Coordinates of C-alpha atoms in Angstrom, one line a residue:
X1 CA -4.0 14.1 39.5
X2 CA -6.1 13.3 36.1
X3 CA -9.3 11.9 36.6
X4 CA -10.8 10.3 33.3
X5 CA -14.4 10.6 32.4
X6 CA -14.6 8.2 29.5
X7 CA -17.2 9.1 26.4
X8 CA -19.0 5.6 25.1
X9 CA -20.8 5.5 22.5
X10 CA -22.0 1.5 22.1
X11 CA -24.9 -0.3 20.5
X12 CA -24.7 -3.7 21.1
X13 CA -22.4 -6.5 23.6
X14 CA -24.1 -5.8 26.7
X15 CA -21.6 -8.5 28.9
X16 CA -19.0 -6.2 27.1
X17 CA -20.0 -2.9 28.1
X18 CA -20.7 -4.1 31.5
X19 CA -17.1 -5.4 31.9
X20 CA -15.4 -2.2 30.5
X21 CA -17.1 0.0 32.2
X22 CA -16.5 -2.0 35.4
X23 CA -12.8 -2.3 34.7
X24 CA -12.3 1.6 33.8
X25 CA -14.2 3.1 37.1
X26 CA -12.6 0.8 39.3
X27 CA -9.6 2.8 40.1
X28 CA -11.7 6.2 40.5
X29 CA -12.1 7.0 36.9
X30 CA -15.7 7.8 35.5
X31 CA -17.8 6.5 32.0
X32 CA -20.4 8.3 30.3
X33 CA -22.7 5.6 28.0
X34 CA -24.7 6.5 25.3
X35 CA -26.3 3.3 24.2
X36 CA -28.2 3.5 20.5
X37 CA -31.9 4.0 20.8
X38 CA -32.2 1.7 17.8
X39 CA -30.5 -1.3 20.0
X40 CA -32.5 -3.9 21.3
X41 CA -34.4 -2.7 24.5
X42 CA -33.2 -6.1 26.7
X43 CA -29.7 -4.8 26.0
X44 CA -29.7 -1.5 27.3
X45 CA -32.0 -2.8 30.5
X46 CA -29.4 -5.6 30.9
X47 CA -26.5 -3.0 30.9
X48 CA -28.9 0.0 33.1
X49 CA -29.4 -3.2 36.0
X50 CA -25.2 -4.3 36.0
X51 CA -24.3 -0.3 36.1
X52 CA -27.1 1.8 37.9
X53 CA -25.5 1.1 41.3
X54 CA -22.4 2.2 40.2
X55 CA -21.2 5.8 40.9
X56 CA -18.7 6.4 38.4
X57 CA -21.1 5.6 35.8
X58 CA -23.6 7.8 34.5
X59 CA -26.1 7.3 31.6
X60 CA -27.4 9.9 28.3
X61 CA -31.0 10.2 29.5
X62 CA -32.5 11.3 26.1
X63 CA -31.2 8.4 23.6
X64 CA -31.1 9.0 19.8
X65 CA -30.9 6.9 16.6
X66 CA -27.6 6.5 15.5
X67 CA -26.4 5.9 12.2
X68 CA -22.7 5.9 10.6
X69 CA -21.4 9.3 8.8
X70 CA -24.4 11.0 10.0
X71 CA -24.7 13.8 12.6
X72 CA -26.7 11.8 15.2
X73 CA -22.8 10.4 16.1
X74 CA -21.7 14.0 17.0
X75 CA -25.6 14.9 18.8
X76 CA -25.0 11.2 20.5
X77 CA -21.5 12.4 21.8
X78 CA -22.5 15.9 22.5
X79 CA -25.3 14.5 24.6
X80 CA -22.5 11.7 26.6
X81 CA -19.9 14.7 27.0
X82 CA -22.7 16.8 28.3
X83 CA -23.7 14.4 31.2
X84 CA -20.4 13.6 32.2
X85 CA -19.3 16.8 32.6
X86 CA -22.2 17.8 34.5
X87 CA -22.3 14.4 36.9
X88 CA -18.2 14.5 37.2
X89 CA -16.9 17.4 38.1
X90 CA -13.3 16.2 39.3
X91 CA -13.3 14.8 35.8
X92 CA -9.8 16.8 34.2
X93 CA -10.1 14.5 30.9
X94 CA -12.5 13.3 28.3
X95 CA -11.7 10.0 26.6
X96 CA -13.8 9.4 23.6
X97 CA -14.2 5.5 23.1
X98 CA -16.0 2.9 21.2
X99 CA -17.0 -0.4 23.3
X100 CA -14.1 -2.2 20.6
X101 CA -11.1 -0.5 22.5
X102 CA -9.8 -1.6 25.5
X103 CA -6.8 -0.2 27.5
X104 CA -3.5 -1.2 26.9
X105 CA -1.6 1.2 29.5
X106 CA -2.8 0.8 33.2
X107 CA -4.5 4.2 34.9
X108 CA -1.5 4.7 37.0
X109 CA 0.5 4.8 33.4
X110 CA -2.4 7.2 31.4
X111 CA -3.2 9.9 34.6
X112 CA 1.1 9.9 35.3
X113 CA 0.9 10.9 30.9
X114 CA -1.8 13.2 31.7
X115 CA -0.6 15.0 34.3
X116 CA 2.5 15.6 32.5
X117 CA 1.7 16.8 29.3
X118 CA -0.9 19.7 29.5
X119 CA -2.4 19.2 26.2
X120 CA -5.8 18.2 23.6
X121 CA -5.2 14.8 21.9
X122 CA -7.2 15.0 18.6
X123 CA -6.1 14.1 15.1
X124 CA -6.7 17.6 13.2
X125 CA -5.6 18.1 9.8
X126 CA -6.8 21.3 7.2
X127 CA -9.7 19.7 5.2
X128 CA -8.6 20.5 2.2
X129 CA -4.5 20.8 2.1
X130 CA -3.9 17.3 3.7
X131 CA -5.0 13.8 2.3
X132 CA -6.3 12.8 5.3
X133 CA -9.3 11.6 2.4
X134 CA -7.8 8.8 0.3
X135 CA -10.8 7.9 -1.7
X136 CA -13.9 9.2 -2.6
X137 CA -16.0 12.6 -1.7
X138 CA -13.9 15.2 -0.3
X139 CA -15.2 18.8 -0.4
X140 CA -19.0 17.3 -1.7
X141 CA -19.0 16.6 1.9
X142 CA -19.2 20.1 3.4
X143 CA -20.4 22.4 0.2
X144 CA -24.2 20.6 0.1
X145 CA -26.6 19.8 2.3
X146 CA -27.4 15.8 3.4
X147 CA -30.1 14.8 4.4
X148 CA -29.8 10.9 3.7
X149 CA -27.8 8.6 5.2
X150 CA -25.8 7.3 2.2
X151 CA -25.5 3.7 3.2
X152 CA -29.0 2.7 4.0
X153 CA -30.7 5.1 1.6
X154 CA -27.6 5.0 -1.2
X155 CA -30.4 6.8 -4.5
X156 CA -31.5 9.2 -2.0
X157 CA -28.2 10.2 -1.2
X158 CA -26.8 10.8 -4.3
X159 CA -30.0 12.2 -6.2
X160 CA -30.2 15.0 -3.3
X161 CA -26.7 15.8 -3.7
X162 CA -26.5 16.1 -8.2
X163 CA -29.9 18.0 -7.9
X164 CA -28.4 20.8 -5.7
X165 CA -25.3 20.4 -8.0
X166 CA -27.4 21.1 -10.8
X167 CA -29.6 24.2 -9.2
X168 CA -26.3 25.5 -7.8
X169 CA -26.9 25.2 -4.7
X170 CA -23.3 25.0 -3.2
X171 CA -23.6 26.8 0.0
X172 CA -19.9 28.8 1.8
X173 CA -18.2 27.1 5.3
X174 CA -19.1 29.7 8.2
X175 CA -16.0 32.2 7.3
X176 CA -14.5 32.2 10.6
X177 CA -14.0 28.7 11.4
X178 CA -11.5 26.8 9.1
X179 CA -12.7 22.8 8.4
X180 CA -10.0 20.4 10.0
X181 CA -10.3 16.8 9.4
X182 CA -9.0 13.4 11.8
X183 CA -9.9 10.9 13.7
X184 CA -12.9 10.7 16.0
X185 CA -10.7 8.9 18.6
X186 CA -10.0 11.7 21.2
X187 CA -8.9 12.8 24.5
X188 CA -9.4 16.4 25.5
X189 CA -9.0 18.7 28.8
X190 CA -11.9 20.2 30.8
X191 CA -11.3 23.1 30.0
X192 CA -11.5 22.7 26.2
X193 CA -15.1 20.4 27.0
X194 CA -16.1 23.0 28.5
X195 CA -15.3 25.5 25.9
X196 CA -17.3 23.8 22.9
X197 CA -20.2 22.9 24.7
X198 CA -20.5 26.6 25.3
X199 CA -19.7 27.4 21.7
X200 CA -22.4 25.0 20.5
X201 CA -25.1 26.8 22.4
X202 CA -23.8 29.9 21.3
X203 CA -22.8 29.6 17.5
X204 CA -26.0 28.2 16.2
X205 CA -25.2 29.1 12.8
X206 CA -21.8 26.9 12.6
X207 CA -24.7 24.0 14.2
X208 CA -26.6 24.1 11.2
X209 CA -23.9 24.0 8.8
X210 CA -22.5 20.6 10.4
X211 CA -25.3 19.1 10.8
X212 CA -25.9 18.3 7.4
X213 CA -22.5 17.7 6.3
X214 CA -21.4 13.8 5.9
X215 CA -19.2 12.3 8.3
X216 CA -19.3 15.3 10.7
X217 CA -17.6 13.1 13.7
X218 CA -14.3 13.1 11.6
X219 CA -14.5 17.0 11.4
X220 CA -16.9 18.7 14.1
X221 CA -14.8 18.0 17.0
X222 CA -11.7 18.5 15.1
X223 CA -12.5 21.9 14.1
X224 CA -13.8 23.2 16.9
X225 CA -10.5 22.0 18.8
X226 CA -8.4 23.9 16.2
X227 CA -10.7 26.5 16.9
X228 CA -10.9 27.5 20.6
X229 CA -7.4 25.9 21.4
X230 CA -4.2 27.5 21.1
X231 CA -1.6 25.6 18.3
X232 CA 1.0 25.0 21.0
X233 CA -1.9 23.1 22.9
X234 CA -2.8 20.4 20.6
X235 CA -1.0 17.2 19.7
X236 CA -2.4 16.4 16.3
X237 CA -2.6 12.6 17.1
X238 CA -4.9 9.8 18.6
X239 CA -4.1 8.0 22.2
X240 CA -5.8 5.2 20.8
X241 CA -3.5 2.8 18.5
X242 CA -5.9 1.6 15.6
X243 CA -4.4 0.5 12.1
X244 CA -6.4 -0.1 8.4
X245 CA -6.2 -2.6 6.0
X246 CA -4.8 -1.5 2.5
X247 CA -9.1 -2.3 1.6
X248 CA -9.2 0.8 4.5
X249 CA -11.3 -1.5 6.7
X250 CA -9.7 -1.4 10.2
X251 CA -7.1 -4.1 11.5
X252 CA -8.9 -6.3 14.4
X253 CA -6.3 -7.8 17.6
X254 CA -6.7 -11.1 18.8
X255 CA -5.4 -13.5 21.6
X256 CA -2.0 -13.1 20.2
X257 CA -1.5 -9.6 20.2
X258 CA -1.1 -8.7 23.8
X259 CA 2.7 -8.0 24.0
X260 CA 2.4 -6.1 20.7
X261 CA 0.0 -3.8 22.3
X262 CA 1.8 -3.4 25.1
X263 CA 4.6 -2.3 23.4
X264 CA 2.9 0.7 21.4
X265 CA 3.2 4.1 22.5
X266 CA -1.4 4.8 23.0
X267 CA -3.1 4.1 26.2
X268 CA -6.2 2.5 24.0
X269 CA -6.3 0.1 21.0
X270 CA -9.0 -0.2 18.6
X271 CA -10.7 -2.8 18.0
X272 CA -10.5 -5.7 19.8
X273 CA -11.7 -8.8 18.3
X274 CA -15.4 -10.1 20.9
X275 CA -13.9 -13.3 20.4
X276 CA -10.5 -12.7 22.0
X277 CA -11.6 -13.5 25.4
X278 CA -8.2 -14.4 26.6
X279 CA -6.6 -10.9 24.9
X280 CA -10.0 -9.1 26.7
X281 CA -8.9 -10.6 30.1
X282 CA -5.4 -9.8 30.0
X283 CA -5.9 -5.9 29.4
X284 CA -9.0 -6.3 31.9
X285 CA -6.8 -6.9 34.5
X286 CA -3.9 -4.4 33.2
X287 CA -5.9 -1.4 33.6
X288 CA -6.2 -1.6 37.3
X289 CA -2.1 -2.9 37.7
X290 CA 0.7 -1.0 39.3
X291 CA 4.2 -0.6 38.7
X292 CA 4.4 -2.2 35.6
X293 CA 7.3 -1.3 33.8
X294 CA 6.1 -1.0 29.8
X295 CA 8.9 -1.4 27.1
X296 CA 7.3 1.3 24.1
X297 CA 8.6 0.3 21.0
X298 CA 6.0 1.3 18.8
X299 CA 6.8 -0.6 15.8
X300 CA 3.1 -2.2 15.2
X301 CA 2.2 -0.1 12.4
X302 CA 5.9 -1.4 10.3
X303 CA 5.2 -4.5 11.4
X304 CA 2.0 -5.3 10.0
X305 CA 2.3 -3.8 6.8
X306 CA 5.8 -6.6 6.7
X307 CA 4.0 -8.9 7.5
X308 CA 0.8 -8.5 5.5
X309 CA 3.2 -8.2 2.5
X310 CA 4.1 -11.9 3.4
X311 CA 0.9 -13.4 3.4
X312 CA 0.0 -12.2 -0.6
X313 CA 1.3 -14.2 -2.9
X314 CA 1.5 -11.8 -6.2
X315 CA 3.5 -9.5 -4.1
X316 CA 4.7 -6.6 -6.6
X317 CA 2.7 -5.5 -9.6
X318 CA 4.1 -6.2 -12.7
X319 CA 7.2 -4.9 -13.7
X320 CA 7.4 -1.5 -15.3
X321 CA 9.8 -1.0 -18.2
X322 CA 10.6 2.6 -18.3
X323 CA 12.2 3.7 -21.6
X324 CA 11.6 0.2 -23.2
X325 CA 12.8 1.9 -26.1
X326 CA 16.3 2.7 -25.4
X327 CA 19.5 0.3 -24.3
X328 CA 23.0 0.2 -22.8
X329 CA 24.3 -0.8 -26.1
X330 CA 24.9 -4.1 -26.9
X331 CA 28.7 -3.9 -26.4
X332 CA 28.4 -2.9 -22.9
X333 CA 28.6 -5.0 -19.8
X334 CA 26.8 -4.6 -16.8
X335 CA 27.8 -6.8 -13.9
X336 CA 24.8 -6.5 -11.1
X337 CA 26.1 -7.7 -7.7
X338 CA 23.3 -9.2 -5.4
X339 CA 23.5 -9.3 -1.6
X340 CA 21.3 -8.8 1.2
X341 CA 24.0 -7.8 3.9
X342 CA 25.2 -4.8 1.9
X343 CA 28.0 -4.5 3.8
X344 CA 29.6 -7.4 2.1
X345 CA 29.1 -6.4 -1.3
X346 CA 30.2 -3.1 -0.9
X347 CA 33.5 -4.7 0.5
X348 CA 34.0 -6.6 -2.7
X349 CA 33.6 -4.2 -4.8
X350 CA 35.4 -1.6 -3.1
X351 CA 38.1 -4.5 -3.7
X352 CA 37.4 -4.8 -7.3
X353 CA 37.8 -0.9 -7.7
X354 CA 41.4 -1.4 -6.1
X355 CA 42.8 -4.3 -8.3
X356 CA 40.9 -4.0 -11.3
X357 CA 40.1 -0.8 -13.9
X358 CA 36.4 -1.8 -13.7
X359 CA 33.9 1.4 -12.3
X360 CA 31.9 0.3 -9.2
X361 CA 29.1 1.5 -8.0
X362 CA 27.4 0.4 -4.3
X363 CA 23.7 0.5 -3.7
X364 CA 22.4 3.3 -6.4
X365 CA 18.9 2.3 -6.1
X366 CA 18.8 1.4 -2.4
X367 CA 20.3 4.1 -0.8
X368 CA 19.8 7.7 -1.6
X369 CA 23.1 8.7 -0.2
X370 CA 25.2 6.7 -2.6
X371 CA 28.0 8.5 -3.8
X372 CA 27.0 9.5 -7.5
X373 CA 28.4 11.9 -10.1
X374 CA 26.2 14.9 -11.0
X375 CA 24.5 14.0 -13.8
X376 CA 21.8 16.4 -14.8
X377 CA 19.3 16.0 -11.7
X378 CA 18.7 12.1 -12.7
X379 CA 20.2 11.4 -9.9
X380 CA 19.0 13.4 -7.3
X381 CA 16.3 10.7 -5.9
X382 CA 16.0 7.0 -5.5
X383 CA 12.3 7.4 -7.3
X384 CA 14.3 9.5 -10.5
X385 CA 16.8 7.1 -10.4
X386 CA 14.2 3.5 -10.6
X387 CA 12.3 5.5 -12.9
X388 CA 15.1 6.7 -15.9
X389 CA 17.1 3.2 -14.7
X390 CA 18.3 2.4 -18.3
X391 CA 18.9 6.0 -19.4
X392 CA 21.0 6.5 -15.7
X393 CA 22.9 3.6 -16.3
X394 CA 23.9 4.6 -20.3
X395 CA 25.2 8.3 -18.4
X396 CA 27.4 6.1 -16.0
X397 CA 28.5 4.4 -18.3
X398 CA 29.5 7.6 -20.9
X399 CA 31.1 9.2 -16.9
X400 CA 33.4 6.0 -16.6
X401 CA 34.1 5.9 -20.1
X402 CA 33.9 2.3 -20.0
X403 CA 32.2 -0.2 -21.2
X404 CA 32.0 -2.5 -18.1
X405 CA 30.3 -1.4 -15.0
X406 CA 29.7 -3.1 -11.4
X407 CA 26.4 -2.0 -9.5
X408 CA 25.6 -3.6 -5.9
X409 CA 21.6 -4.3 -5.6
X410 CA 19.5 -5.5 -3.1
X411 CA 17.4 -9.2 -3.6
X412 CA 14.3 -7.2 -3.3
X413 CA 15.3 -5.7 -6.5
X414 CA 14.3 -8.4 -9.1
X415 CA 12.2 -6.2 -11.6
X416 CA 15.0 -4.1 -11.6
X417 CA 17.2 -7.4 -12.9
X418 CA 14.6 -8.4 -15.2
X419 CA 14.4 -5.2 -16.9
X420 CA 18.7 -5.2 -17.3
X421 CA 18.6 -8.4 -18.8
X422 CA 16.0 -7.9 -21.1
X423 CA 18.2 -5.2 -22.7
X424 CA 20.3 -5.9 -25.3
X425 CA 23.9 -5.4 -23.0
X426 CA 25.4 -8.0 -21.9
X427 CA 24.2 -8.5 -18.5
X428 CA 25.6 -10.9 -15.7
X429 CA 24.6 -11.1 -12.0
X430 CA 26.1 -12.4 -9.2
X431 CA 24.4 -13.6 -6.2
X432 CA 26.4 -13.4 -2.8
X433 CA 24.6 -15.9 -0.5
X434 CA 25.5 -15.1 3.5
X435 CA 25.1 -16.8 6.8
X436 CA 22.3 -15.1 9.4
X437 CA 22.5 -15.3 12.7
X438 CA 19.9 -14.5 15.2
X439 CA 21.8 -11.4 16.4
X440 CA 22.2 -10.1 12.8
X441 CA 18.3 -10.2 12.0
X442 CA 17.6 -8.8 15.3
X443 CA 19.8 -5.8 14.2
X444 CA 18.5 -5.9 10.7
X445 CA 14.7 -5.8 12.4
X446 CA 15.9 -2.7 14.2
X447 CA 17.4 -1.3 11.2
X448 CA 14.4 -1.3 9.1
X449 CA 12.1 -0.2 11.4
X450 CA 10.5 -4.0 12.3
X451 CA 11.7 -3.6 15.7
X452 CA 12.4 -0.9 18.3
X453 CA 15.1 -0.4 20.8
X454 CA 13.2 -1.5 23.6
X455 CA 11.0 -4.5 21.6
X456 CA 10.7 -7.7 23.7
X457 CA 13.1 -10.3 23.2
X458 CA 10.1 -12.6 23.1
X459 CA 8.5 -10.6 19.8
X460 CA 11.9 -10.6 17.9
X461 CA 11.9 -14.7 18.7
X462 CA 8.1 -14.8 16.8
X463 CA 8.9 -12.1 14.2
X464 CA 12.8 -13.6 13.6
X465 CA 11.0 -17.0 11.3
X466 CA 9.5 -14.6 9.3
X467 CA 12.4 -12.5 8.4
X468 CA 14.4 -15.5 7.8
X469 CA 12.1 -17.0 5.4
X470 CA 11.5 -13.6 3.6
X471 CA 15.0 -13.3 3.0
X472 CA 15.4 -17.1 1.9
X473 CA 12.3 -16.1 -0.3
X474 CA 14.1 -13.4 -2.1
X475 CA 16.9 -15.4 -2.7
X476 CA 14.8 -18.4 -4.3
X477 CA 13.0 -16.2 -6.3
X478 CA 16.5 -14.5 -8.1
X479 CA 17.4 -18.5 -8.7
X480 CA 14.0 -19.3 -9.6
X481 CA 14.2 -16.1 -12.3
X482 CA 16.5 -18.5 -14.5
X483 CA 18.7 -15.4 -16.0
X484 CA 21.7 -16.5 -17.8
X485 CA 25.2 -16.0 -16.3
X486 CA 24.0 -15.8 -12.7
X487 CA 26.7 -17.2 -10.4
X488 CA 26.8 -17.6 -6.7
X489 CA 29.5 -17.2 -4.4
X490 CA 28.4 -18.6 -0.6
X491 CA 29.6 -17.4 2.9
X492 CA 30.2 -21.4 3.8
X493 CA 32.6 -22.4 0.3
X494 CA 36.1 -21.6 0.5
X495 CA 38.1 -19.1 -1.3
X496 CA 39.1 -21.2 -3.7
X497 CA 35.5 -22.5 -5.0
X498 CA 34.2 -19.0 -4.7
X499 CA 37.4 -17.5 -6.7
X500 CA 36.5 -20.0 -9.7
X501 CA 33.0 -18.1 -9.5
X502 CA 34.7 -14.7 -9.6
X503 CA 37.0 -15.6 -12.4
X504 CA 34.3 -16.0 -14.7
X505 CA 32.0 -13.3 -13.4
X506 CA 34.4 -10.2 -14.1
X507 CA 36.3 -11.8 -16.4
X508 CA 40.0 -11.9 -14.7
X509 CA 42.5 -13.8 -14.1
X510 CA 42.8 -16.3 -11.1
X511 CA 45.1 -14.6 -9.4
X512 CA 43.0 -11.6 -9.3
X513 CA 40.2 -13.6 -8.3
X514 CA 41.2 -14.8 -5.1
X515 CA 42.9 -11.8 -4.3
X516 CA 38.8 -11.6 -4.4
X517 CA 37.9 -14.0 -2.8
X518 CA 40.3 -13.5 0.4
X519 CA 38.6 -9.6 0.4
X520 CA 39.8 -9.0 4.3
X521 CA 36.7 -9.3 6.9
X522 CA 34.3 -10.4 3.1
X523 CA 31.6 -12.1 5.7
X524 CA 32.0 -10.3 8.6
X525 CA 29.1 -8.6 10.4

C-alpha cells in the first residue's frame, strides 16, 4: 500500500506547520521539513519542540537561505528529499508541498489513487515549444549565467545578464538532457527519487548548468523526470489543484470553498488562505476520514474564470470594427434574432424558412457546426467568421440572392449587433425573452462546462443566482443598447400580442404571423 513521505519547504506559520504535519503523519504517512534558515530562530525552535517527538517527522539538518527563482529552492528540496528518503524507507511516494496546501482527499482516497496508477505526477512541458511562459524572459533564463536574485537585487540582475549579452557569453544546455518546464507541485515514485539523487551526484556538469539558471524549481525537477523516466510513466499534471489570477498571482480559498475543493479531481489545493480557520479545520479533519464518498466534478477552474468575469464591470474591450470600410448595402435587410435558449430561435426560424421566402440562418457565430454554404474558407471557423463578419454576411447574402436575411445570435453577442447597425443596411433585431427554471440553468451549467455531472446539488443552488442574473444582465444590456427597431416577443404574452411583434419585425402579414407565433413546442425546453 502507498506510504507518503511529504517534501515541505516552509518559512514562516509555526502553529501551521505544526498542525499539518500533525494531521498528515497521523495515519502512518511521513513529512520531511525544510524550514528557511533566514526565518526567525523562535519559529523553527517552536516547530523542532511540537514535532521532535514525532516519528513520522524528520527534519533537513543543514538549513540554507532561501530565496524565490533562485537555486537555493531546488538545493532546499534536494536536501528535504534526501532526508526523507534516507529516514523513510517504506516511503513509495514523494509529495512536494508548500505549508499553503492542505489536503482535500482523505489518505485512504490518495494511497487507494496511488496504488492504482503506477506513475510520476509532474507538470513537464518542452521549454521552448510550449507556452508554458506567458510573459517575460524565456530562453534568457537558461542561455546566461545568474548570479543575482532578480527581485531583491533587480540592477544587479539585469546588468549581469546585458553585459554577458554584450561579450557573447551565451553558454549551450548540456546536449543530452532536453529543458522541460512545469510546475514545482509534484508527486513522484521511489524509484524515480531515488534515480535523480543518484544522477545529481553523478552528472555534476548538468549541476552547474542549473544552478545558475533563473527559476530552476519550475525546470530541474521537471527535466530530470523527463529524463530518467519512461514517456508512458509520466502524467504531465499536478495532484495539487492551484488556479491564477488573469494578473498571474495565484487564486487564494477561503471558508467558503470547502465543497468546491472537494469536488476537484487533486488530492492537494494550493493555497489556503491563514485566515480560513474554519476551511483549515474542515480538511484537518478530512485527511484522516474513511469512507467518504467524494463527488469529482472538477469544474473549479470554469467556474472561477465565470465568475470573476461577473465581478468586472467593463467586461469586454471595446468593440472591434473589422472592415469598417465596407457594408451590406443600404438596400439590404438584416433581421438579427436574439435568444439565449437557442433552441427556441432556431424553432422560429426554421418556421420562417417554411412559410416565408426569407434565407435563415441559426447560430453562425456561436456554433462552429452551423450548417453554412462553402464560401471560400471564410467560413471555416467561428474566429474567421467574427473576424470578416460584414464581408461574410455581404457573401450570404450574394448565396441567397436576396436581399433579406435572418441570423439567430446569442445575448452575449452585443458588439456583434452594434457593429450591424452601425452599417448602413437596414438592420432590425428581435429579442426573444424566455422563462428559466431551476432545472434548465442546471442543465445549461452542465452544458457550458459550469457544472459537472456529479456537482453537488448544494453548489448549483449558490452558483444558480449568478447565472440567473448574468443572463438577466445580457438581456438588460441589448435594451439598454437603445438600437432602433428592436422588438420583443416574451415566453409569458400570448400569441396574439407576440404576432403583432412579428408582423412588423419580418414584414408579413398577420396571418403569417401567428402562424409564427403558434411555432409548435416555440418555448419548450
Amino acid at each position: 500500500m502507498a506510504k507518503i513521505a511529504y517534501i515541505l519547504l516552509c518559512h514562516k506559520d509555526p502553529e501551521a506547520i505544526i498542525q499539518q504535519a500533525e494531521q498528515l503523519t497521523a495515519v502512518g504517512d511521513y513529512m520531511s521539513i525544510h524550514f528557511d534558515a533566514s526565518a526567525a530562530p523562535a519559529d523553527y525552535e517552536a516547530i523542532r519542540e511540537a514535532l521532535d517527538h514525532n516519528d513520522n517527522v524528520t527534519f533537513v539538518r543543514n538549513r540554507i537561505k532561501c530565496g524565490w527563482g533562485e537555486w537555493s529552492l531546488v538545493q532546499a528540496t534536494l536536501l528535504a528529499v534526501e532526508a526523507a528518503a534516507e529516514e523513510f524507507p517504506r516511503a513509495t511516494h514523494f509529495y512536494m508541498l508548500s505549508g499553503d496546501c492542505m489536503a482535500i482527499k482523505t489518505a485512504e482516497f490518495a494511497h487507494k489513487f496511488l496504488d492504482e496508477n503506477d506513475r510520476d505526477y509532474i507538470e513537464s512541458f518542452d521549454f521552448f515549444e510550449s507556452d508554458w511562459i506567458k510573459t517575460g524572459m524565456k530562453e534568457e533564463r537558461l542561455i546566461y549565467r545568474h548570479f543575482f536574485n532578480e527581485r531583491t537585487h533587480k540592477k544587479l540582475f539585469y546588468a549581469a545578464m546585458d553585459l554577458q549579452k554584450r561579450l557573447g557569453l551565451k553558454r549551450e544546455i548540456p546536449s543530452d538532457i532536453q529543458v522541460q518546464i512545469g510546475s514545482q507541485w509534484w508527486c513522484l515514485r521511489r524509484r524515480t527519487i531515488e534515480w535523480i539523487l543518484e544522477f545529481t551526484r553523478k552528472r555534476k556538469d548538468v549541476m552547474r548548468f542549473f544552478r545558475t539558471t533563473w527559476i530552476p524549481d519550475e525546470t530541474f525537477f521537471q527535466t530530470l523526470v523527463r529524463h530518467l523516466v519512461k514517456e508512458s510513466e509520466i502524467d504531465s499534471r499536478t495532484l495539487t489543484f492551484l488556479m491564477f489570477t488573469d494578473y498571474g498571482m495565484p487564486v487564494t480559498f477561503h471558508n467558503d470553498h470547502y465543497d468546491l475543493l472537494l469536488s476537484q479531481d487533486f488530492l492537494f489545493a494550493r493555497k489556503i488562505s491563514p485566515g480560513a480557520k474554519r476551511l483549515k479545520s474542515r480538511l484537518g479533519r478530512l485527511y484522516a476520514s474513511r469512507d467518504v464518498d467524494f463527488q469529482i466534478s472538477n469544474e473549479g477552474r470554469s467556474l472561477f474564470k465565470f465568475l470573476a468575469d461577473q465581478g468586472r464591470s467593463g467586461r469586454r474591450f471595446g468593440m472591434r470594427f473589422w472592415e469598417t470600410e465596407s457594408s451590406l448595402g443600404r438596400e439590404r435587410e438584416l433581421m438579427i434574432v436574439v435568444c439565449k435558449k437557442w433552441h427556441v430561435a432556431k424553432r422560429l426560424v426554421e418556421n420562417v424558412s417554411k412559410i416565408t421566402d426569407i434565407p435563415t440562418i441559426e447560430y453562425l457565430f456561436d456554433e462552429e457546426s452551423t450548417n453554412l454554404p462553402d464560401l471560400g474558407g471564410i467560413q471555416s471557423s467561428l474566429g474567421k467568421r467574427t473576424r470578416h463578419r460584414r464581408a461574410l454576411m455581404r457573401m450570404l447574402f450574394e448565396y441567397h440572392e436576396s436581399d433579406r436575411l435572418v441570423v439567430c445570435m446569442d445575448p452575449a453577442n452585443l458588439d456583434l449587433m452594434h457593429d450591424f447597425f452601425s452599417d448602413r443596411s437596414l438592420t432590425r433585431l428581435l429579442q426573444i425573452e424566455c422563462e428559466f427554471t431551476d432545472d434548465y440553468l442546471s442543465g445549461h451549467a452542465r452544458r457550458v462546462g459550469l457544472a459537472g455531472e456529479r456537482t453537488s446539488q448544494a453548489t448549483l443552488d449558490r452558483l444558480m443566482p449568478t447565472i440567473r442574473n448574468d443572463i438577466t444582465y445580457e438581456a438588460d444590456r441589448i435594451r439598454d443598447a437603445g438600437f432602433n427597431r428592436h422588438f420583443r416577443i416574451r415566453q409569458s404574452d400570448s400569441a396574439e400580442i407576440n404576432a403583432t411583434k412579428l408582423t412588423d419585425f419580418f414584414r408579413v402579414s398577420q396571418d403569417t404571423a401567428m402562424q409564427l407565433a403558434q411555432t409548435r413546442h416555440l418555448f419548450d425546453d
